[in-house]
PDB file of C-alpha atoms in Angstrom:
ATOM      1  CA  UNK A   1     -94.861  37.912-177.277  1.00 97.00           C
ATOM      2  CA  UNK A   2     -93.021  40.683-179.669  1.00 98.00           C
ATOM      3  CA  UNK A   3     -95.507  44.087-179.902  1.00 98.00           C
ATOM      4  CA  UNK A   4     -94.677  46.663-181.667  1.00 96.00           C
ATOM      5  CA  UNK A   5     -95.948  50.400-181.122  1.00 96.00           C
ATOM      6  CA  UNK A   6     -96.254  52.293-184.716  1.00 93.00           C
ATOM      7  CA  UNK A   7     -97.708  55.705-185.912  1.00 89.00           C
ATOM      8  CA  UNK A   8     -97.095  58.739-187.134  1.00 84.00           C
ATOM      9  CA  UNK A   9     -95.014  61.423-184.871  1.00 81.00           C
ATOM     10  CA  UNK A  10     -97.530  62.662-182.011  1.00 81.00           C
ATOM     11  CA  UNK A  11     -99.792  59.909-181.971  1.00 85.00           C
ATOM     12  CA  UNK A  12     -99.375  58.896-178.985  1.00 90.00           C
ATOM     13  CA  UNK A  13     -97.545  55.963-179.757  1.00 93.00           C
ATOM     14  CA  UNK A  14     -94.944  55.734-176.889  1.00 94.00           C
ATOM     15  CA  UNK A  15     -96.979  56.790-174.267  1.00 94.00           C
ATOM     16  CA  UNK A  16     -99.356  54.311-175.151  1.00 96.00           C
ATOM     17  CA  UNK A  17     -95.947  51.795-175.256  1.00 97.00           C
ATOM     18  CA  UNK A  18     -95.214  53.189-171.875  1.00 96.00           C
ATOM     19  CA  UNK A  19     -98.950  52.569-170.575  1.00 96.00           C
ATOM     20  CA  UNK A  20     -98.548  49.017-171.945  1.00 97.00           C
ATOM     21  CA  UNK A  21     -95.652  48.340-170.178  1.00 98.00           C
ATOM     22  CA  UNK A  22     -97.164  49.055-166.974  1.00 96.00           C
ATOM     23  CA  UNK A  23    -100.066  47.505-167.422  1.00 96.00           C
ATOM     24  CA  UNK A  24     -97.429  44.119-167.832  1.00 97.00           C
ATOM     25  CA  UNK A  25     -94.930  45.057-164.911  1.00 96.00           C
ATOM     26  CA  UNK A  26     -97.807  45.781-162.605  1.00 93.00           C
ATOM     27  CA  UNK A  27     -99.116  42.298-163.541  1.00 93.00           C
ATOM     28  CA  UNK A  28     -95.744  40.526-162.395  1.00 94.00           C
ATOM     29  CA  UNK A  29     -94.642  39.594-166.222  1.00 95.00           C
ATOM     30  CA  UNK A  30     -91.249  39.850-167.188  1.00 97.00           C
ATOM     31  CA  UNK A  31     -90.672  42.428-169.874  1.00 98.00           C
ATOM     32  CA  UNK A  32     -88.040  43.727-172.098  1.00 98.00           C
ATOM     33  CA  UNK A  33     -88.898  47.599-173.425  1.00 98.00           C
ATOM     34  CA  UNK A  34     -87.001  48.553-176.346  1.00 97.00           C
ATOM     35  CA  UNK A  35     -86.891  52.132-177.636  1.00 96.00           C
ATOM     36  CA  UNK A  36     -86.633  52.412-181.188  1.00 93.00           C
ATOM     37  CA  UNK A  37     -87.697  55.707-182.128  1.00 89.00           C
ATOM     38  CA  UNK A  38     -85.234  58.556-183.489  1.00 81.00           C
ATOM     39  CA  UNK A  39     -86.696  60.533-181.051  1.00 83.00           C
ATOM     40  CA  UNK A  40     -85.893  58.947-177.893  1.00 87.00           C
ATOM     41  CA  UNK A  41     -88.639  59.269-175.213  1.00 91.00           C
ATOM     42  CA  UNK A  42     -89.423  55.805-173.251  1.00 95.00           C
ATOM     43  CA  UNK A  43     -87.275  56.341-170.515  1.00 95.00           C
ATOM     44  CA  UNK A  44     -89.144  59.830-169.789  1.00 93.00           C
ATOM     45  CA  UNK A  45     -92.737  58.134-170.063  1.00 94.00           C
ATOM     46  CA  UNK A  46     -91.921  55.213-167.790  1.00 95.00           C
ATOM     47  CA  UNK A  47     -90.409  57.932-165.217  1.00 92.00           C
ATOM     48  CA  UNK A  48     -86.620  58.673-165.772  1.00 92.00           C
ATOM     49  CA  UNK A  49     -85.923  62.062-165.824  1.00 90.00           C
ATOM     50  CA  UNK A  50     -83.657  63.278-169.038  1.00 88.00           C
ATOM     51  CA  UNK A  51     -80.401  63.001-167.257  1.00 92.00           C
ATOM     52  CA  UNK A  52     -81.152  59.386-166.372  1.00 93.00           C
ATOM     53  CA  UNK A  53     -82.523  59.288-169.754  1.00 92.00           C
ATOM     54  CA  UNK A  54     -79.473  60.828-171.219  1.00 91.00           C
ATOM     55  CA  UNK A  55     -77.054  57.971-169.203  1.00 93.00           C
ATOM     56  CA  UNK A  56     -79.104  54.646-170.653  1.00 95.00           C
ATOM     57  CA  UNK A  57     -76.709  52.690-172.806  1.00 95.00           C
ATOM     58  CA  UNK A  58     -77.002  52.997-176.659  1.00 94.00           C
ATOM     59  CA  UNK A  59     -77.646  49.602-178.304  1.00 94.00           C
ATOM     60  CA  UNK A  60     -75.611  51.268-181.508  1.00 90.00           C
ATOM     61  CA  UNK A  61     -72.613  52.072-179.711  1.00 91.00           C
ATOM     62  CA  UNK A  62     -72.546  47.836-178.865  1.00 93.00           C
ATOM     63  CA  UNK A  63     -72.992  46.825-181.765  1.00 93.00           C
ATOM     64  CA  UNK A  64     -69.766  44.934-181.767  1.00 93.00           C
ATOM     65  CA  UNK A  65     -70.345  43.403-178.452  1.00 96.00           C
ATOM     66  CA  UNK A  66     -73.753  42.227-179.736  1.00 96.00           C
ATOM     67  CA  UNK A  67     -72.597  41.002-182.820  1.00 96.00           C
ATOM     68  CA  UNK A  68     -69.607  38.785-181.073  1.00 97.00           C
ATOM     69  CA  UNK A  69     -71.970  37.418-178.567  1.00 98.00           C
ATOM     70  CA  UNK A  70     -74.986  36.880-180.999  1.00 97.00           C
ATOM     71  CA  UNK A  71     -72.367  34.806-183.777  1.00 97.00           C
ATOM     72  CA  UNK A  72     -71.328  32.063-180.937  1.00 97.00           C
ATOM     73  CA  UNK A  73     -70.121  29.327-182.742  1.00 97.00           C
ATOM     74  CA  UNK A  74     -71.872  29.461-186.020  1.00 97.00           C
ATOM     75  CA  UNK A  75     -69.432  28.502-188.330  1.00 97.00           C
ATOM     76  CA  UNK A  76     -71.607  29.905-191.405  1.00 97.00           C
ATOM     77  CA  UNK A  77     -70.605  33.401-189.687  1.00 97.00           C
ATOM     78  CA  UNK A  78     -66.913  34.031-190.098  1.00 94.00           C
ATOM     79  CA  UNK A  79     -66.194  36.984-188.108  1.00 95.00           C
ATOM     80  CA  UNK A  80     -68.432  39.490-185.911  1.00 95.00           C
ATOM     81  CA  UNK A  81     -67.061  42.188-188.481  1.00 94.00           C
ATOM     82  CA  UNK A  82     -69.586  39.874-191.270  1.00 95.00           C
ATOM     83  CA  UNK A  83     -72.488  39.951-189.398  1.00 95.00           C
ATOM     84  CA  UNK A  84     -75.166  42.582-190.631  1.00 94.00           C
ATOM     85  CA  UNK A  85     -78.685  43.300-189.052  1.00 92.00           C
ATOM     86  CA  UNK A  86     -80.395  40.526-190.591  1.00 94.00           C
ATOM     87  CA  UNK A  87     -77.814  37.957-190.309  1.00 96.00           C
ATOM     88  CA  UNK A  88     -79.891  35.077-189.040  1.00 97.00           C
ATOM     89  CA  UNK A  89     -79.096  32.498-186.249  1.00 98.00           C
ATOM     90  CA  UNK A  90     -78.010  29.082-186.913  1.00 97.00           C
ATOM     91  CA  UNK A  91     -76.806  26.037-185.527  1.00 96.00           C
ATOM     92  CA  UNK A  92     -74.017  27.193-182.875  1.00 97.00           C
ATOM     93  CA  UNK A  93     -75.683  31.214-182.458  1.00 97.00           C
ATOM     94  CA  UNK A  94     -75.991  32.362-179.295  1.00 97.00           C
ATOM     95  CA  UNK A  95     -79.871  32.998-178.588  1.00 97.00           C
ATOM     96  CA  UNK A  96     -81.615  35.646-176.410  1.00 97.00           C
ATOM     97  CA  UNK A  97     -84.094  34.980-173.871  1.00 97.00           C
ATOM     98  CA  UNK A  98     -86.481  37.490-171.541  1.00 97.00           C
ATOM     99  CA  UNK A  99     -85.748  36.305-167.876  1.00 95.00           C
ATOM    100  CA  UNK A 100     -81.910  35.064-168.405  1.00 96.00           C
ATOM    101  CA  UNK A 101     -78.997  37.944-167.900  1.00 96.00           C
ATOM    102  CA  UNK A 102     -76.731  38.022-170.851  1.00 97.00           C
ATOM    103  CA  UNK A 103     -73.482  40.176-171.442  1.00 98.00           C
ATOM    104  CA  UNK A 104     -76.168  41.670-174.554  1.00 98.00           C
ATOM    105  CA  UNK A 105     -78.124  42.584-171.459  1.00 98.00           C
ATOM    106  CA  UNK A 106     -75.619  43.466-169.151  1.00 97.00           C
ATOM    107  CA  UNK A 107     -74.458  45.996-171.846  1.00 97.00           C
ATOM    108  CA  UNK A 108     -77.332  47.463-173.176  1.00 97.00           C
ATOM    109  CA  UNK A 109     -80.533  47.086-170.668  1.00 97.00           C
ATOM    110  CA  UNK A 110     -80.905  49.103-167.675  1.00 97.00           C
ATOM    111  CA  UNK A 111     -83.953  48.177-165.025  1.00 96.00           C
ATOM    112  CA  UNK A 112     -86.455  50.720-164.657  1.00 96.00           C
ATOM    113  CA  UNK A 113     -88.740  50.784-161.609  1.00 94.00           C
ATOM    114  CA  UNK A 114     -92.367  50.936-161.739  1.00 93.00           C
ATOM    115  CA  UNK A 115     -95.391  50.546-159.112  1.00 85.00           C
ATOM    116  CA  UNK A 116     -95.170  46.664-158.824  1.00 75.00           C
ATOM    117  CA  UNK A 117     -92.044  45.394-160.341  1.00 91.00           C
ATOM    118  CA  UNK A 118     -89.206  46.689-162.950  1.00 95.00           C
ATOM    119  CA  UNK A 119     -88.698  46.540-166.674  1.00 97.00           C
ATOM    120  CA  UNK A 120     -85.798  46.119-168.441  1.00 98.00           C
ATOM    121  CA  UNK A 121     -85.263  49.113-170.974  1.00 98.00           C
ATOM    122  CA  UNK A 122     -82.924  49.336-174.173  1.00 97.00           C
ATOM    123  CA  UNK A 123     -82.605  52.311-176.208  1.00 96.00           C
ATOM    124  CA  UNK A 124     -81.138  52.385-179.704  1.00 92.00           C
ATOM    125  CA  UNK A 125     -79.358  56.060-178.803  1.00 81.00           C
ATOM    126  CA  UNK A 126     -80.494  59.317-180.238  1.00 64.00           C
ATOM    127  CA  UNK A 127     -79.092  60.118-183.725  1.00 55.00           C
ATOM    128  CA  UNK A 128     -77.052  62.713-182.775  1.00 50.00           C
ATOM    129  CA  UNK A 129     -75.207  65.843-184.744  1.00 46.00           C
ATOM    130  CA  UNK A 130     -72.374  63.563-185.601  1.00 45.00           C
ATOM    131  CA  UNK A 131     -74.757  61.519-187.665  1.00 42.00           C
ATOM    132  CA  UNK A 132     -75.705  64.241-189.798  1.00 38.00           C
ATOM    133  CA  UNK A 133     -74.579  63.607-193.689  1.00 38.00           C
ATOM    134  CA  UNK A 134     -72.856  60.180-192.882  1.00 35.00           C
ATOM    135  CA  UNK A 135     -75.182  57.579-191.088  1.00 41.00           C
ATOM    136  CA  UNK A 136     -78.907  56.540-191.366  1.00 41.00           C
ATOM    137  CA  UNK A 137     -80.967  56.119-188.449  1.00 40.00           C
ATOM    138  CA  UNK A 138     -81.661  52.409-189.451  1.00 48.00           C
ATOM    139  CA  UNK A 139     -77.771  51.608-188.817  1.00 58.00           C
ATOM    140  CA  UNK A 140     -78.562  52.033-185.203  1.00 69.00           C
ATOM    141  CA  UNK A 141     -82.116  50.019-185.127  1.00 82.00           C
ATOM    142  CA  UNK A 142     -80.022  47.430-186.951  1.00 88.00           C
ATOM    143  CA  UNK A 143     -79.187  46.457-183.118  1.00 92.00           C
ATOM    144  CA  UNK A 144     -82.428  45.787-182.294  1.00 94.00           C
ATOM    145  CA  UNK A 145     -83.361  43.654-185.029  1.00 93.00           C
ATOM    146  CA  UNK A 146     -80.570  41.498-184.467  1.00 95.00           C
ATOM    147  CA  UNK A 147     -81.294  40.927-180.833  1.00 96.00           C
ATOM    148  CA  UNK A 148     -85.203  40.083-182.378  1.00 96.00           C
ATOM    149  CA  UNK A 149     -83.768  37.545-184.749  1.00 96.00           C
ATOM    150  CA  UNK A 150     -81.655  35.910-182.127  1.00 97.00           C
ATOM    151  CA  UNK A 151     -84.714  36.137-179.072  1.00 97.00           C
ATOM    152  CA  UNK A 152     -86.754  32.966-178.322  1.00 97.00           C
ATOM    153  CA  UNK A 153     -89.604  34.054-176.152  1.00 96.00           C
ATOM    154  CA  UNK A 154     -92.639  31.940-174.783  1.00 95.00           C
ATOM    155  CA  UNK A 155     -96.123  32.877-173.194  1.00 93.00           C
ATOM    156  CA  UNK A 156     -96.020  35.556-170.755  1.00 94.00           C
ATOM    157  CA  UNK A 157     -93.034  36.932-171.734  1.00 97.00           C
ATOM    158  CA  UNK A 158     -92.803  40.263-173.678  1.00 98.00           C
ATOM    159  CA  UNK A 159     -91.189  42.423-175.432  1.00 98.00           C
ATOM    160  CA  UNK A 160     -92.409  45.896-176.616  1.00 98.00           C
ATOM    161  CA  UNK A 161     -90.918  48.021-179.170  1.00 97.00           C
ATOM    162  CA  UNK A 162     -91.412  51.655-179.623  1.00 95.00           C
ATOM    163  CA  UNK A 163     -90.659  51.906-182.886  1.00 91.00           C
ATOM    164  CA  UNK A 164     -89.444  54.929-185.116  1.00 81.00           C
ATOM    165  CA  UNK A 165     -92.693  56.858-186.944  1.00 69.00           C
ATOM    166  CA  UNK A 166     -94.354  56.317-189.877  1.00 60.00           C
ATOM    167  CA  UNK A 167     -93.293  54.534-192.411  1.00 61.00           C
ATOM    168  CA  UNK A 168     -89.840  53.993-191.962  1.00 61.00           C
ATOM    169  CA  UNK A 169     -90.045  51.327-190.200  1.00 65.00           C
ATOM    170  CA  UNK A 170     -90.220  49.615-193.538  1.00 68.00           C
ATOM    171  CA  UNK A 171     -86.909  50.611-194.348  1.00 64.00           C
ATOM    172  CA  UNK A 172     -85.842  47.201-193.275  1.00 71.00           C
ATOM    173  CA  UNK A 173     -87.396  43.662-192.414  1.00 84.00           C
ATOM    174  CA  UNK A 174     -87.932  44.312-188.716  1.00 89.00           C
ATOM    175  CA  UNK A 175     -91.811  44.881-188.617  1.00 90.00           C
ATOM    176  CA  UNK A 176     -92.309  41.316-189.583  1.00 93.00           C
ATOM    177  CA  UNK A 177     -90.454  40.605-186.459  1.00 94.00           C
ATOM    178  CA  UNK A 178     -93.997  41.125-184.014  1.00 96.00           C
ATOM    179  CA  UNK A 179     -96.878  38.652-183.461  1.00 96.00           C
ATOM    180  CA  UNK A 180     -98.595  41.547-183.193  1.00 96.00           C
ATOM    181  CA  UNK A 181     -98.346  45.531-183.959  1.00 95.00           C
ATOM    182  CA  UNK A 182    -100.418  47.829-182.432  1.00 96.00           C
ATOM    183  CA  UNK A 183    -100.689  51.388-184.816  1.00 95.00           C
ATOM    184  CA  UNK A 184    -101.560  54.101-182.896  1.00 95.00           C
ATOM    185  CA  UNK A 185    -103.762  56.339-185.087  1.00 93.00           C
ATOM    186  CA  UNK A 186    -105.506  60.053-184.435  1.00 93.00           C
ATOM    187  CA  UNK A 187    -108.982  60.657-186.113  1.00 94.00           C
ATOM    188  CA  UNK A 188    -107.273  62.861-188.502  1.00 92.00           C
ATOM    189  CA  UNK A 189    -106.382  62.099-192.220  1.00 91.00           C
ATOM    190  CA  UNK A 190    -103.045  62.286-191.322  1.00 88.00           C
ATOM    191  CA  UNK A 191    -103.617  60.033-188.727  1.00 86.00           C
ATOM    192  CA  UNK A 192    -104.894  57.084-190.667  1.00 90.00           C
ATOM    193  CA  UNK A 193    -102.446  57.876-193.558  1.00 89.00           C
ATOM    194  CA  UNK A 194     -99.862  55.655-192.295  1.00 87.00           C
ATOM    195  CA  UNK A 195    -102.180  52.861-191.265  1.00 91.00           C
ATOM    196  CA  UNK A 196    -103.008  52.469-195.039  1.00 90.00           C
ATOM    197  CA  UNK A 197     -99.053  52.944-195.786  1.00 88.00           C
ATOM    198  CA  UNK A 198     -98.827  50.217-193.607  1.00 88.00           C
ATOM    199  CA  UNK A 199    -101.505  47.771-194.470  1.00 90.00           C
ATOM    200  CA  UNK A 200    -100.228  48.028-197.936  1.00 88.00           C
ATOM    201  CA  UNK A 201     -96.911  47.169-197.385  1.00 86.00           C
ATOM    202  CA  UNK A 202     -97.722  44.898-194.453  1.00 84.00           C
ATOM    203  CA  UNK A 203     -99.944  42.634-196.212  1.00 85.00           C
ATOM    204  CA  UNK A 204     -97.835  40.172-198.169  1.00 86.00           C
ATOM    205  CA  UNK A 205     -96.215  39.345-195.136  1.00 90.00           C
ATOM    206  CA  UNK A 206     -98.649  38.247-192.765  1.00 88.00           C
ATOM    207  CA  UNK A 207     -98.290  41.194-190.017  1.00 92.00           C
ATOM    208  CA  UNK A 208    -101.044  41.377-187.496  1.00 94.00           C
ATOM    209  CA  UNK A 209    -102.131  44.933-187.377  1.00 95.00           C
ATOM    210  CA  UNK A 210    -104.859  45.989-185.140  1.00 96.00           C
ATOM    211  CA  UNK A 211    -105.348  49.995-184.560  1.00 96.00           C
ATOM    212  CA  UNK A 212    -105.416  52.270-181.285  1.00 97.00           C
ATOM    213  CA  UNK A 213    -107.595  54.888-181.807  1.00 95.00           C
ATOM    214  CA  UNK A 214    -106.105  57.869-179.822  1.00 94.00           C
ATOM    215  CA  UNK A 215    -107.290  61.409-178.680  1.00 91.00           C
ATOM    216  CA  UNK A 216    -111.267  60.185-179.342  1.00 91.00           C
ATOM    217  CA  UNK A 217    -112.997  62.715-178.076  1.00 90.00           C
ATOM    218  CA  UNK A 218    -116.754  61.459-179.065  1.00 91.00           C
ATOM    219  CA  UNK A 219    -118.850  59.935-181.246  1.00 94.00           C
ATOM    220  CA  UNK A 220    -117.920  61.577-184.505  1.00 95.00           C
ATOM    221  CA  UNK A 221    -114.093  61.098-183.745  1.00 94.00           C
ATOM    222  CA  UNK A 222    -114.960  57.566-183.076  1.00 95.00           C
ATOM    223  CA  UNK A 223    -117.667  57.124-186.070  1.00 95.00           C
ATOM    224  CA  UNK A 224    -114.582  58.421-188.627  1.00 96.00           C
ATOM    225  CA  UNK A 225    -112.037  55.939-187.472  1.00 96.00           C
ATOM    226  CA  UNK A 226    -114.720  52.642-187.837  1.00 95.00           C
ATOM    227  CA  UNK A 227    -115.239  54.211-191.443  1.00 96.00           C
ATOM    228  CA  UNK A 228    -111.134  54.377-192.077  1.00 95.00           C
ATOM    229  CA  UNK A 229    -109.723  51.602-190.776  1.00 95.00           C
ATOM    230  CA  UNK A 230    -112.891  49.065-190.645  1.00 95.00           C
ATOM    231  CA  UNK A 231    -112.353  46.095-188.425  1.00 95.00           C
ATOM    232  CA  UNK A 232    -108.629  46.924-187.712  1.00 96.00           C
ATOM    233  CA  UNK A 233    -110.110  49.030-184.524  1.00 97.00           C
ATOM    234  CA  UNK A 234    -109.446  47.491-181.866  1.00 97.00           C
ATOM    235  CA  UNK A 235    -109.824  50.212-178.982  1.00 96.00           C
ATOM    236  CA  UNK A 236    -109.992  53.868-178.624  1.00 94.00           C
ATOM    237  CA  UNK A 237    -108.579  55.967-176.049  1.00 92.00           C
ATOM    238  CA  UNK A 238    -109.358  59.430-174.883  1.00 87.00           C
ATOM    239  CA  UNK A 239    -108.167  62.424-172.565  1.00 86.00           C
ATOM    240  CA  UNK A 240    -106.432  61.121-169.515  1.00 91.00           C
ATOM    241  CA  UNK A 241    -105.733  62.842-166.542  1.00 92.00           C
ATOM    242  CA  UNK A 242    -103.396  60.479-165.415  1.00 93.00           C
ATOM    243  CA  UNK A 243    -101.334  61.108-168.504  1.00 92.00           C
ATOM    244  CA  UNK A 244    -101.228  64.466-168.429  1.00 91.00           C
ATOM    245  CA  UNK A 245     -99.946  64.384-164.846  1.00 92.00           C
ATOM    246  CA  UNK A 246     -96.995  61.704-166.042  1.00 89.00           C
ATOM    247  CA  UNK A 247     -96.242  64.216-168.942  1.00 87.00           C
ATOM    248  CA  UNK A 248     -95.680  66.736-166.296  1.00 85.00           C
ATOM    249  CA  UNK A 249     -93.046  64.277-164.826  1.00 82.00           C
ATOM    250  CA  UNK A 250     -95.979  63.428-161.755  1.00 83.00           C
ATOM    251  CA  UNK A 251     -97.196  60.625-162.565  1.00 82.00           C
ATOM    252  CA  UNK A 252     -99.594  59.457-159.629  1.00 88.00           C
ATOM    253  CA  UNK A 253     -99.568  55.701-158.733  1.00 90.00           C
ATOM    254  CA  UNK A 254    -100.739  53.751-161.810  1.00 92.00           C
ATOM    255  CA  UNK A 255    -103.587  51.918-159.830  1.00 91.00           C
ATOM    256  CA  UNK A 256    -105.178  55.490-160.578  1.00 92.00           C
ATOM    257  CA  UNK A 257    -105.196  55.441-164.450  1.00 93.00           C
ATOM    258  CA  UNK A 258    -109.019  55.939-165.402  1.00 94.00           C
ATOM    259  CA  UNK A 259    -110.832  52.735-165.297  1.00 94.00           C
ATOM    260  CA  UNK A 260    -111.647  53.030-169.172  1.00 93.00           C
ATOM    261  CA  UNK A 261    -107.978  53.247-169.988  1.00 94.00           C
ATOM    262  CA  UNK A 262    -107.595  49.901-168.167  1.00 95.00           C
ATOM    263  CA  UNK A 263    -110.145  48.197-169.555  1.00 96.00           C
ATOM    264  CA  UNK A 264    -108.424  49.200-172.956  1.00 96.00           C
ATOM    265  CA  UNK A 265    -105.003  47.944-171.562  1.00 97.00           C
ATOM    266  CA  UNK A 266    -106.460  45.026-170.926  1.00 97.00           C
ATOM    267  CA  UNK A 267    -107.894  44.184-173.773  1.00 97.00           C
ATOM    268  CA  UNK A 268    -104.313  45.051-175.547  1.00 98.00           C
ATOM    269  CA  UNK A 269    -102.859  41.946-173.666  1.00 97.00           C
ATOM    270  CA  UNK A 270    -105.913  39.960-173.827  1.00 97.00           C
ATOM    271  CA  UNK A 271    -104.933  40.607-177.873  1.00 98.00           C
ATOM    272  CA  UNK A 272    -101.450  39.583-177.860  1.00 98.00           C
ATOM    273  CA  UNK A 273    -101.859  36.641-175.635  1.00 97.00           C
ATOM    274  CA  UNK A 274    -104.695  35.365-178.289  1.00 97.00           C
ATOM    275  CA  UNK A 275    -101.829  35.840-180.899  1.00 96.00           C
ATOM    276  CA  UNK A 276     -99.653  33.004-179.431  1.00 96.00           C
ATOM    277  CA  UNK A 277    -101.872  30.601-180.576  1.00 95.00           C
ATOM    278  CA  UNK A 278    -101.371  31.894-184.768  1.00 95.00           C
ATOM    279  CA  UNK A 279     -97.495  32.103-183.976  1.00 95.00           C
ATOM    280  CA  UNK A 280     -95.676  30.296-186.845  1.00 95.00           C
ATOM    281  CA  UNK A 281     -91.509  29.669-186.044  1.00 96.00           C
ATOM    282  CA  UNK A 282     -91.030  28.500-189.658  1.00 96.00           C
ATOM    283  CA  UNK A 283     -92.964  31.228-191.416  1.00 95.00           C
ATOM    284  CA  UNK A 284     -90.844  33.532-188.874  1.00 96.00           C
ATOM    285  CA  UNK A 285     -87.485  32.291-189.750  1.00 97.00           C
ATOM    286  CA  UNK A 286     -88.557  32.131-193.601  1.00 96.00           C
ATOM    287  CA  UNK A 287     -88.639  35.766-193.545  1.00 95.00           C
ATOM    288  CA  UNK A 288     -86.034  36.610-191.593  1.00 95.00           C
ATOM    289  CA  UNK A 289     -83.526  34.845-194.166  1.00 97.00           C
ATOM    290  CA  UNK A 290     -85.898  36.867-197.067  1.00 95.00           C
ATOM    291  CA  UNK A 291     -84.749  40.076-196.073  1.00 94.00           C
ATOM    292  CA  UNK A 292     -81.544  38.960-195.224  1.00 95.00           C
ATOM    293  CA  UNK A 293     -80.822  37.714-198.943  1.00 96.00           C
ATOM    294  CA  UNK A 294     -82.319  40.825-200.506  1.00 94.00           C
ATOM    295  CA  UNK A 295     -80.279  42.877-198.035  1.00 92.00           C
ATOM    296  CA  UNK A 296     -77.020  41.205-198.913  1.00 95.00           C
ATOM    297  CA  UNK A 297     -77.711  41.587-202.661  1.00 95.00           C
ATOM    298  CA  UNK A 298     -78.116  45.084-202.525  1.00 93.00           C
ATOM    299  CA  UNK A 299     -75.673  46.375-199.937  1.00 92.00           C
ATOM    300  CA  UNK A 300     -74.232  43.721-197.594  1.00 93.00           C
ATOM    301  CA  UNK A 301     -72.052  41.594-200.113  1.00 96.00           C
ATOM    302  CA  UNK A 302     -70.281  44.665-201.117  1.00 95.00           C
ATOM    303  CA  UNK A 303     -70.048  46.337-197.687  1.00 93.00           C
ATOM    304  CA  UNK A 304     -68.428  43.378-196.064  1.00 94.00           C
ATOM    305  CA  UNK A 305     -66.603  41.756-199.061  1.00 95.00           C
ATOM    306  CA  UNK A 306     -68.138  38.036-198.363  1.00 96.00           C
ATOM    307  CA  UNK A 307     -71.241  36.414-199.530  1.00 97.00           C
ATOM    308  CA  UNK A 308     -73.723  36.829-196.977  1.00 97.00           C
ATOM    309  CA  UNK A 309     -75.952  34.097-198.239  1.00 97.00           C
ATOM    310  CA  UNK A 310     -73.899  31.566-196.792  1.00 98.00           C
ATOM    311  CA  UNK A 311     -75.014  32.471-193.630  1.00 98.00           C
ATOM    312  CA  UNK A 312     -78.192  31.052-193.992  1.00 98.00           C
ATOM    313  CA  UNK A 313     -78.586  27.959-192.260  1.00 98.00           C
ATOM    314  CA  UNK A 314     -80.668  25.934-194.176  1.00 96.00           C
ATOM    315  CA  UNK A 315     -82.112  23.261-191.692  1.00 94.00           C
ATOM    316  CA  UNK A 316     -82.545  26.106-188.329  1.00 97.00           C
ATOM    317  CA  UNK A 317     -85.867  26.896-187.642  1.00 97.00           C
ATOM    318  CA  UNK A 318     -86.168  29.351-184.802  1.00 97.00           C
ATOM    319  CA  UNK A 319     -88.160  28.312-181.678  1.00 95.00           C
ATOM    320  CA  UNK A 320     -88.849  27.977-178.021  1.00 94.00           C
ATOM    321  CA  UNK A 321     -87.727  24.176-177.986  1.00 87.00           C
ATOM    322  CA  UNK A 322     -84.097  25.557-178.922  1.00 82.00           C
ATOM    323  CA  UNK A 323     -81.637  26.308-175.852  1.00 62.00           C
ATOM    324  CA  UNK A 324     -80.355  29.609-175.016  1.00 48.00           C
ATOM    325  CA  UNK A 325     -76.670  29.434-175.898  1.00 45.00           C
ATOM    326  CA  UNK A 326     -74.437  27.428-176.922  1.00 44.00           C
TER     327      UNK A 326
END
């Protein structure tokens, strides 16, 4: 199951995504965590110190390796150099699975020990001074999108992505790559403005969106969120001494997280698991192709010098029955 956490900067989406990851790992589930935010804070939220987080391998720096592996023997993709972030898989492509070992995970993922288990953590890499004026952050998150396009995940397998803040997620088709999207919103006008943008942009793509109210301190905050987001409000989270200790670098054992917040995490998990029955691999593949053709026409063909529409395998549908690699 693929889960995105989105929200405005400072909403608490990284904190909540890290709590959800801990919850899944504590239940013994296989989890891949991906930090796709321009501000790379997921590693520290999972307990890494700054030095350890800085040493994590950046997916954006390993894009040639990722492309070369995923291309496999797909005859429609002439070379790794002609792959772009939206290139869809086809017959002969190598696919990724959550539980396997492969060269992409070897190069880009690192295990992070948590209470009761470990998570595979992957990061896009920070936006550096060298990128200023010559690059955009979406060139780095393109590695994440390419991996999601080639990922086959099943029930009780989880990929949790901490997305870039605000509406920047819509700069590509990556917002359609998830079974469910949790939008973390504070009970403020700015907090719900991102929700309105997300709701509007995602309406035509069948994106399943649920709001997690954060920093809710009383009935007035709860009433505000209910009035602004209606039935999309799934659950609210208030003050947490456990989180405050974690933010100071001294997290207690996860089992000591407040019961109300543990209940909220269980509801998130139940909501994610229920989305499995609504999976539509044909729509997922169709949307993948839709954004690839848009990118091909707008910039991809000119940049690569080839007709990227030819990369689309019209008879291919991604799905759990496919083999992991060829």
